[in-house]
Amino acid sequence: MALPSLNEPIAAIATPPGKGAVGIVRLSGVGALEVAAKVWRGKDPRKLEGGRFTYGTIVDARGEVLDEALMLVFRAPHSYTGQDAVELQTHGSPAVLRQVLQALLEAGARLAQPGEFTLRAYLNGRMDLAQAEAVLALVESESDAARRQALRGLARSLSQQIEGMAERLYDLLAHIQAWLDYPEEGVEPAEIQTTVSEVLAEVERLLATAPAGRIAHKGARLALVGAPNAGKSSLLNALLGYERAIVTPIPGTTRDYLEAPLEIAGVPITAVDTAGVRQTDDPVERSGVERALKIAQEADLVLYLVDAAEPPPTPPDLPWERALKVATKADLPPAWEDAEFIRVSSQTGFGLEALRKAIHDKLIGQASEGEIWISNERHTQALYEARQHLLEALTAPQDLAGLSVQAALDALNQILGKDVSEEVIARVFRNFCVGK
Ligand SMILES: Nc1nc2c(ncn2[C@@H]2O[C@H](COP(=O)(O)OP(=O)(O)OP(=O)(O)O)[C@@H](O)[C@H]2O)c(=O)[nH]1
Ligand SMILES: [Mg+2]
């Protein structure tokens, strides 16, 4: 798969489709300022210094005025792409933006492909591949946790950690090579073991954050499951803070499942209220129960609710390693007690904070807010690969350990985008929107 040419001027609408107060059209490449000058009535952009802006009028090839606009000029290499670049801020009308883009294309620019501005930034060395992916993650971030993590990636926190590990492996390789050349100089076998084990521990630490990273980025599904009348719908409403689900004293109120979005400690969650699980001959209720159990199996986390004021039912088959046990109706006199259960009352709000915290901890695990979370599938794969080769290096005969160390190093460098194939690069940028 060939990457597009790097220099010709490209243009795209950078703001989302639809009406807005302001719309932005971007232009970048060698000759971008010449293209901009052709559609501009006002101060000549070629005479503007980088980082300056000017007001003027955008015209098409026939001289028709398209809009009044603000033009921002960036000069290579001090721009996002590293090239001469222009941003036109127009009124945010789809008709205006379309015409302005058309005028730029007629003036010599080519329509940008998805992510092509960021691709140029990467190819021009303005950012590494992990940073480019962080740009995408930031644009896509829908929760605070995802935003924070993406910003860390953009600030090269992950890149620096990977570089640190890579550097240690480079040093080790140099020592192994010296030993192969001059066996009497000798690498201490202990040095291989120590360095590889330490880097391995760091790789495993990063991999352990992958579930948290995935959930921060994509969100989690939380299933509320339990017997009829356990208080599932009431708890859903209490967590949401509004009456989303119907609550009645009649067992079997919820027949189908229902979903509602909520956020717990910055993590986006889809809560799913389900039908009460019991043996039943009613075909409608029975499909509801089947659905409930299926939803529980597919959820990232299950809340298993049991009414604390009644004798407990036989628990259904649930993925217990992904479940929290919740005793409901804590405001009533208890019929049983069990320290494994988190006690809550949807009526008084008792225990809800503790429940939220338990949900957060269970989903995010031991990954702490302050560290880097791996949320990108490509990074996860590369780390698994590095881990595999480091494990090999630990057990390989000393003269072969270098090969495994080299392979681990290559896997880590993939994350930064060093020596990656065009195929990989194309795949990364395919997910971007046009104009980014
Ligand atoms: N005292 C008290 N009653 C509660 C509490 N939570 C729920 N209830 C009552 O328990 C009954 C059942 O509540 P629901 O939330 O409908 O229970 P459910 O698990 O959704 O029941 P199904 O939809 O039938 O499976 C209702 O009468 C609620 O008012 C609570 O915290 N305290
Ligand atoms: Mg219900």
Coordinates of C-alpha atoms and ligand atoms in Angstrom, one line a residue:
M1 CA 0.0 0.0 0.0
A2 CA 1.6 3.3 -1.1
L3 CA 1.5 6.3 1.1
P4 CA 0.4 9.6 -0.6
S5 CA 3.0 12.0 -1.8
L6 CA 4.3 14.2 0.9
N7 CA 4.8 17.6 -0.5
E8 CA 1.9 18.7 -2.8
P9 CA -0.5 21.1 -1.1
I10 CA -3.5 19.3 0.4
A11 CA -6.8 20.9 1.7
A12 CA -9.7 19.7 3.8
I13 CA -12.5 21.0 5.9
A14 CA -11.4 20.4 9.5
T15 CA -14.6 21.2 11.4
P16 CA -17.4 18.6 11.6
P17 CA -20.2 18.5 9.1
G18 CA -23.2 20.7 9.9
K19 CA -23.7 24.3 10.9
G20 CA -21.5 26.0 13.4
A21 CA -20.4 29.5 14.4
V22 CA -17.1 29.0 12.7
G23 CA -15.8 26.6 10.1
I24 CA -12.2 25.8 9.4
V25 CA -10.5 24.8 6.2
R26 CA -6.9 23.7 6.3
L27 CA -4.2 23.8 3.7
S28 CA -0.7 22.4 4.0
G29 CA 2.2 21.6 1.7
V30 CA 4.9 23.1 -0.5
G31 CA 3.3 26.0 -2.3
A32 CA 0.4 26.2 0.2
L33 CA 0.8 30.0 0.5
E34 CA 0.6 30.4 -3.3
V35 CA -2.6 28.4 -3.4
A36 CA -4.0 30.5 -0.5
A37 CA -3.0 33.7 -2.3
K38 CA -5.1 32.8 -5.3
V39 CA -8.3 32.6 -3.4
W40 CA -7.6 35.6 -1.1
R41 CA -8.4 39.3 -1.4
G42 CA -6.6 41.1 1.4
K43 CA -3.1 41.1 2.6
D44 CA -0.9 38.7 0.6
P45 CA -0.3 35.6 2.7
R46 CA 3.1 35.1 1.1
K47 CA 4.2 38.4 2.8
L48 CA 2.9 37.3 6.3
E49 CA 5.2 35.9 8.9
G50 CA 4.5 32.5 10.4
G51 CA 2.1 32.6 13.3
R52 CA 0.3 35.7 12.1
F53 CA -3.3 36.2 10.9
T54 CA -5.1 38.6 8.7
Y55 CA -8.7 39.4 7.7
G56 CA -9.9 39.3 4.1
T57 CA -12.2 37.9 1.6
I58 CA -12.2 34.5 0.0
V59 CA -13.0 34.4 -3.7
D60 CA -13.3 31.7 -6.3
A61 CA -11.6 31.5 -9.7
R62 CA -14.3 33.7 -11.3
G63 CA -13.8 36.3 -8.6
E64 CA -17.0 35.6 -6.8
V65 CA -16.9 36.4 -3.1
L66 CA -17.4 33.2 -1.0
D67 CA -17.1 34.6 2.5
E68 CA -15.3 37.0 4.8
A69 CA -12.7 35.1 6.7
L70 CA -9.7 35.0 9.0
M71 CA -6.5 33.6 7.6
L72 CA -3.8 32.1 9.8
V73 CA -0.4 31.5 8.3
F74 CA 2.2 29.0 9.5
R75 CA 5.7 28.7 8.1
A76 CA 7.7 25.5 7.8
P77 CA 8.9 23.9 10.0
H78 CA 6.8 25.7 12.7
S79 CA 3.5 24.2 11.9
Y80 CA 1.5 21.1 12.8
T81 CA 2.6 19.3 9.6
G82 CA 6.1 20.8 9.6
Q83 CA 5.2 22.5 6.2
D84 CA 3.9 25.8 5.1
A85 CA 0.3 25.8 6.2
V86 CA -2.8 27.9 6.2
E87 CA -6.0 27.8 8.2
L88 CA -9.0 29.7 6.9
Q89 CA -11.7 30.4 9.5
T90 CA -15.0 31.1 7.8
H91 CA -18.6 31.3 8.9
G92 CA -19.6 27.7 9.8
S93 CA -22.0 27.1 7.0
P94 CA -21.7 23.8 5.0
A95 CA -22.3 25.8 1.8
V96 CA -19.5 28.2 2.6
L97 CA -17.1 25.5 3.6
R98 CA -17.8 23.4 0.5
Q99 CA -17.2 26.4 -1.8
V100 CA -14.0 27.5 -0.1
L101 CA -12.7 23.9 -0.3
Q102 CA -13.6 23.8 -4.0
A103 CA -11.9 27.1 -4.6
L104 CA -8.7 25.8 -3.0
L105 CA -8.8 22.7 -5.1
E106 CA -9.3 24.8 -8.3
A107 CA -6.3 26.9 -7.1
G108 CA -4.0 23.8 -7.1
A109 CA -4.5 21.9 -3.9
R110 CA -5.5 18.3 -3.7
L111 CA -8.2 16.9 -1.4
A112 CA -6.5 15.5 1.8
Q113 CA -7.0 11.9 2.7
P114 CA -8.1 10.9 6.2
G115 CA -5.4 11.8 8.7
E116 CA -3.1 13.1 6.1
F117 CA -2.1 16.3 8.0
T118 CA -1.1 14.1 11.0
L119 CA 0.6 11.6 8.6
R120 CA 2.8 14.5 7.3
A121 CA 3.5 15.5 10.9
Y122 CA 4.7 12.0 11.6
L123 CA 6.7 11.6 8.3
N124 CA 8.3 15.0 8.9
G125 CA 9.4 13.9 12.3
R126 CA 7.1 16.3 14.2
M127 CA 5.7 13.4 16.2
D128 CA 6.2 9.7 16.6
L129 CA 3.6 7.1 15.7
A130 CA 2.4 6.7 19.3
Q131 CA 1.9 10.5 19.5
A132 CA -0.1 10.5 16.2
E133 CA -2.3 7.7 17.7
A134 CA -2.7 9.9 20.8
V135 CA -4.0 12.7 18.5
L136 CA -6.7 10.3 17.2
A137 CA -7.5 9.1 20.8
L138 CA -7.9 12.7 21.9
V139 CA -10.2 13.6 19.1
E140 CA -12.2 10.5 19.9
S141 CA -12.1 10.8 23.7
E142 CA -15.6 10.8 25.3
S143 CA -14.6 10.6 28.9
D144 CA -12.3 12.5 31.2
A145 CA -10.2 9.3 31.8
A146 CA -9.7 8.9 28.0
R147 CA -8.9 12.6 27.5
R148 CA -6.3 12.5 30.3
Q149 CA -4.7 9.4 28.9
A150 CA -4.6 10.7 25.3
L151 CA -3.0 13.9 26.5
R152 CA -0.3 11.9 28.2
G153 CA 0.4 10.1 25.0
L154 CA 0.6 13.4 23.1
A155 CA 3.1 14.7 25.7
R156 CA 5.3 11.6 24.8
S157 CA 4.9 10.0 28.3
L158 CA 4.4 6.6 26.7
S159 CA 7.0 7.3 24.0
Q160 CA 9.6 8.2 26.6
Q161 CA 8.9 5.1 28.6
I162 CA 9.3 2.9 25.5
E163 CA 12.5 4.8 24.6
G164 CA 13.9 4.2 28.1
M165 CA 13.3 0.4 27.7
A166 CA 14.7 0.4 24.2
E167 CA 17.8 2.2 25.3
R168 CA 18.5 -0.4 28.0
L169 CA 18.1 -3.2 25.4
Y170 CA 20.4 -1.4 23.0
D171 CA 23.1 -1.2 25.7
L172 CA 22.7 -4.9 26.5
L173 CA 22.9 -5.8 22.8
A174 CA 26.2 -3.8 22.5
H175 CA 27.6 -5.8 25.4
I176 CA 26.5 -9.1 24.0
Q177 CA 28.0 -8.2 20.7
A178 CA 31.3 -7.2 22.3
W179 CA 31.3 -10.5 24.0
L180 CA 30.7 -12.4 20.8
D181 CA 33.6 -10.5 19.2
Y182 CA 35.9 -10.8 22.1
P183 CA 34.8 -13.7 24.3
E184 CA 37.5 -13.0 26.8
E185 CA 35.9 -9.7 27.6
G186 CA 32.7 -11.5 28.6
V187 CA 29.2 -10.3 29.3
E188 CA 28.2 -11.4 32.7
P189 CA 25.3 -13.8 32.2
A190 CA 23.8 -12.0 35.2
E191 CA 23.7 -8.7 33.2
I192 CA 21.5 -10.3 30.6
Q193 CA 19.2 -11.8 33.3
T194 CA 19.0 -8.5 35.3
T195 CA 18.4 -6.2 32.4
V196 CA 15.9 -8.4 30.6
S197 CA 14.0 -9.1 33.8
E198 CA 13.7 -5.4 34.6
V199 CA 12.5 -4.5 31.1
L200 CA 10.1 -7.5 31.2
A201 CA 8.6 -6.3 34.5
E202 CA 8.1 -2.8 32.9
V203 CA 6.4 -4.4 29.8
E204 CA 4.1 -6.4 32.1
R205 CA 3.2 -3.4 34.1
L206 CA 2.1 -1.6 31.0
L207 CA 0.2 -4.6 29.7
A208 CA -1.6 -4.8 33.1
T209 CA -3.1 -1.4 32.4
A210 CA -4.6 -2.5 29.0
P211 CA -8.0 -3.4 30.5
A212 CA -8.3 0.0 32.2
G213 CA -7.1 1.7 29.0
R214 CA -9.6 -0.1 26.9
I215 CA -12.4 0.8 29.3
A216 CA -11.4 4.4 29.6
H217 CA -11.3 4.7 25.8
K218 CA -14.3 2.6 24.8
G219 CA -16.4 2.5 28.0
A220 CA -17.7 -0.5 29.9
R221 CA -21.0 -2.4 30.1
L222 CA -22.4 -2.9 33.5
A223 CA -25.2 -5.4 33.9
L224 CA -27.6 -5.3 36.9
V225 CA -28.8 -8.9 37.5
G226 CA -30.7 -10.6 40.3
A227 CA -34.1 -12.2 41.2
P228 CA -37.3 -10.3 40.6
N229 CA -37.9 -7.5 43.1
A230 CA -34.2 -7.5 44.1
G231 CA -34.2 -3.8 43.4
K232 CA -32.3 -3.7 40.1
S233 CA -34.4 -1.0 38.4
S234 CA -34.4 1.1 41.6
L235 CA -30.6 0.9 41.8
L236 CA -30.3 1.9 38.1
N237 CA -32.4 4.9 38.8
A238 CA -30.5 5.8 42.0
L239 CA -27.2 5.6 40.1
L240 CA -28.5 7.7 37.3
G241 CA -30.2 10.2 39.5
Y242 CA -33.5 10.1 37.6
E243 CA -36.4 7.7 37.1
R244 CA -35.3 5.8 33.9
A245 CA -36.8 2.4 34.7
I246 CA -40.2 1.4 35.9
V247 CA -40.3 0.3 39.6
T248 CA -43.2 -1.5 41.2
P249 CA -43.6 -3.9 44.1
I250 CA -44.8 -6.6 41.5
P251 CA -42.0 -9.2 40.8
G252 CA -41.3 -9.4 37.1
T253 CA -41.8 -5.6 36.4
T254 CA -38.8 -5.4 34.0
R255 CA -39.5 -7.8 31.1
D256 CA -36.9 -6.7 28.6
Y257 CA -33.5 -5.1 29.2
L258 CA -32.9 -1.4 29.1
E259 CA -29.7 0.6 28.8
A260 CA -28.7 4.0 30.1
P261 CA -25.4 5.9 29.9
L262 CA -23.6 7.1 33.1
E263 CA -20.2 8.1 34.1
I264 CA -18.4 6.9 37.2
A265 CA -15.2 8.6 38.2
G266 CA -14.5 9.7 34.6
V267 CA -15.2 6.3 33.1
P268 CA -18.1 6.0 30.6
I269 CA -20.4 3.2 31.5
T270 CA -23.5 1.8 29.9
A271 CA -25.7 0.4 32.7
V272 CA -28.0 -2.4 31.6
D273 CA -31.1 -3.2 33.8
T274 CA -32.4 -6.7 33.2
A275 CA -35.4 -8.8 33.9
G276 CA -35.4 -10.6 37.3
V277 CA -34.0 -14.1 37.0
R278 CA -36.4 -16.9 38.1
Q279 CA -37.9 -20.2 36.8
T280 CA -41.0 -19.3 34.8
D281 CA -43.5 -20.7 32.3
D282 CA -44.4 -17.3 30.9
P283 CA -42.6 -17.3 27.4
V284 CA -42.2 -13.6 27.4
E285 CA -40.6 -13.5 30.9
R286 CA -38.5 -16.5 30.0
S287 CA -36.9 -14.7 27.0
G288 CA -36.3 -11.8 29.3
V289 CA -34.5 -14.1 31.7
E290 CA -32.4 -15.6 28.9
R291 CA -31.4 -12.2 27.7
A292 CA -30.5 -11.2 31.3
L293 CA -28.1 -14.1 31.6
K294 CA -26.6 -13.5 28.2
I295 CA -26.1 -9.8 29.0
A296 CA -24.4 -10.8 32.2
Q297 CA -22.0 -13.1 30.3
E298 CA -21.1 -10.3 27.8
A299 CA -20.8 -7.5 30.3
D300 CA -17.5 -6.0 31.6
L301 CA -18.9 -6.1 35.1
V302 CA -22.0 -7.6 36.7
L303 CA -23.8 -6.3 39.7
Y304 CA -25.5 -9.3 41.4
L305 CA -28.3 -7.9 43.5
V306 CA -29.9 -9.7 46.4
D307 CA -32.7 -8.3 48.6
A308 CA -31.2 -8.2 52.1
A309 CA -34.7 -8.2 53.7
E310 CA -35.7 -11.5 52.2
P311 CA -34.2 -15.0 52.4
P312 CA -31.6 -15.2 49.6
P313 CA -32.4 -17.1 46.4
T314 CA -30.1 -19.7 44.7
P315 CA -27.6 -17.7 42.7
P316 CA -27.8 -18.1 38.9
D317 CA -24.8 -19.0 36.7
L318 CA -22.8 -15.7 36.5
P319 CA -19.2 -14.8 35.5
W320 CA -18.3 -14.3 39.2
E321 CA -14.7 -13.2 38.5
R322 CA -16.3 -10.1 36.8
A323 CA -19.1 -9.6 39.4
L324 CA -19.7 -7.5 42.5
K325 CA -22.3 -8.8 45.0
V326 CA -24.7 -6.2 46.2
A327 CA -27.2 -6.5 49.1
T328 CA -30.1 -4.1 48.5
K329 CA -32.7 -2.4 50.7
A330 CA -30.2 -1.8 53.5
D331 CA -32.8 0.6 55.1
L332 CA -35.0 -2.4 56.0
P333 CA -34.3 -4.9 58.8
P334 CA -31.8 -7.5 57.4
A335 CA -32.9 -11.2 56.9
W336 CA -29.2 -12.2 56.4
E337 CA -25.7 -10.8 56.4
D338 CA -22.6 -11.5 54.4
A339 CA -19.4 -9.4 54.4
E340 CA -18.9 -10.2 50.7
F341 CA -21.9 -8.1 49.8
I342 CA -21.8 -4.3 49.4
R343 CA -24.8 -3.0 51.3
V344 CA -26.9 -0.3 49.6
S345 CA -30.2 1.4 49.8
S346 CA -31.6 3.0 46.7
Q347 CA -34.3 4.6 48.8
T348 CA -31.9 6.5 51.2
G349 CA -28.8 6.5 49.0
F350 CA -26.8 4.6 51.7
G351 CA -23.8 2.8 50.3
L352 CA -24.1 4.2 46.8
E353 CA -20.7 6.0 47.0
A354 CA -19.0 2.8 48.2
L355 CA -20.6 1.0 45.3
R356 CA -19.4 3.5 42.8
K357 CA -15.9 3.2 44.2
A358 CA -16.1 -0.6 44.0
I359 CA -17.3 -0.5 40.4
H360 CA -14.5 1.9 39.5
D361 CA -11.8 -0.2 41.3
K362 CA -13.0 -3.4 39.7
L363 CA -13.1 -2.0 36.2
I364 CA -9.9 0.0 36.4
G365 CA -8.1 -2.6 38.5
Q366 CA -4.7 -1.7 40.0
A367 CA -4.0 0.8 37.2
S368 CA -3.6 4.1 38.9
E369 CA -4.7 7.5 37.5
G370 CA -1.2 8.8 37.5
E371 CA 0.4 6.3 35.2
I372 CA 0.2 5.6 31.5
W373 CA -2.5 3.2 30.4
I374 CA -2.2 1.3 27.2
S375 CA -5.5 1.8 25.2
N376 CA -4.3 1.1 21.7
E377 CA -4.6 -2.4 20.3
R378 CA -1.5 -2.0 18.2
H379 CA 0.5 -1.0 21.3
T380 CA -0.9 -4.0 23.2
Q381 CA 0.1 -6.4 20.4
A382 CA 3.6 -4.9 20.2
L383 CA 4.0 -5.2 24.0
Y384 CA 2.9 -8.9 23.9
E385 CA 5.4 -9.5 21.2
A386 CA 8.2 -7.8 23.2
R387 CA 7.2 -9.8 26.3
Q388 CA 7.4 -13.1 24.3
H389 CA 10.9 -12.3 23.1
L390 CA 12.1 -11.1 26.5
L391 CA 10.9 -14.4 28.0
E392 CA 12.9 -16.2 25.3
A393 CA 16.0 -14.2 26.1
L394 CA 15.8 -15.3 29.7
T395 CA 16.0 -19.0 28.8
A396 CA 18.1 -18.8 25.6
P397 CA 21.7 -19.9 25.6
Q398 CA 23.9 -16.9 26.1
D399 CA 25.2 -16.7 22.5
L400 CA 21.6 -16.7 21.2
A401 CA 20.1 -14.3 23.7
G402 CA 21.0 -11.4 21.6
L403 CA 18.6 -12.5 18.8
S404 CA 15.7 -12.5 21.2
V405 CA 16.7 -9.1 22.7
Q406 CA 16.9 -7.7 19.2
A407 CA 13.4 -9.0 18.4
A408 CA 12.1 -7.5 21.6
L409 CA 13.7 -4.2 20.7
D410 CA 12.1 -4.3 17.3
A411 CA 8.7 -4.9 18.8
L412 CA 9.1 -1.9 21.2
N413 CA 10.3 0.3 18.3
Q414 CA 7.1 -0.6 16.4
I415 CA 5.2 1.4 19.0
L416 CA 7.2 4.5 18.2
G417 CA 6.8 3.9 14.5
K418 CA 10.5 3.2 13.9
D419 CA 11.1 0.9 10.8
V420 CA 7.4 0.1 10.5
S421 CA 6.0 -0.9 7.1
E422 CA 3.9 1.5 5.0
E423 CA 1.1 -1.0 5.6
V424 CA 1.2 -0.4 9.3
I425 CA 1.3 3.4 8.8
A426 CA -1.6 3.3 6.4
R427 CA -3.6 1.3 8.8
V428 CA -3.0 3.7 11.7
F429 CA -4.1 6.7 9.6
R430 CA -7.1 5.1 8.0
N431 CA -9.0 5.6 11.2
F432 CA -8.6 9.4 11.3
C433 CA -11.1 11.9 10.0
V434 CA -10.4 14.0 7.0
G435 CA -8.9 17.3 8.0
K436 CA -6.9 15.9 11.0
Ligands
LIG1 N1 -37.2 -0.2 51.3 C1 -36.7 -0.3 50.1 N2 -37.4 -0.8 49.1 C2 -36.8 -0.9 47.9 C3 -35.4 -0.5 47.6 N3 -35.1 -0.7 46.4 C4 -36.2 -1.2 45.8 N4 -37.2 -1.3 46.7 C5 -38.6 -1.8 46.4 O1 -38.5 -3.1 45.9 C6 -39.5 -3.3 44.9 C7 -38.9 -3.8 43.6 O2 -38.0 -2.9 43.1 P1 -37.5 -2.9 41.6 O3 -36.5 -1.9 41.5 O4 -38.7 -2.8 40.7 O5 -36.9 -4.3 41.5 P2 -36.4 -5.1 40.3 O6 -35.2 -5.9 40.7 O7 -36.2 -4.2 39.1 O8 -37.6 -6.1 40.0 P3 -38.0 -6.8 38.6 O9 -38.0 -5.7 37.5 O10 -39.4 -7.3 38.9 O11 -37.1 -7.9 38.3 C8 -40.2 -2.0 44.7 O12 -41.4 -2.0 45.5 C9 -39.2 -1.0 45.3 O13 -39.8 0.2 45.8 C10 -34.7 0.0 48.8 O14 -33.5 0.4 48.7 N5 -35.4 0.1 50.0
MG2 MG -36.9 -4.1 37.3

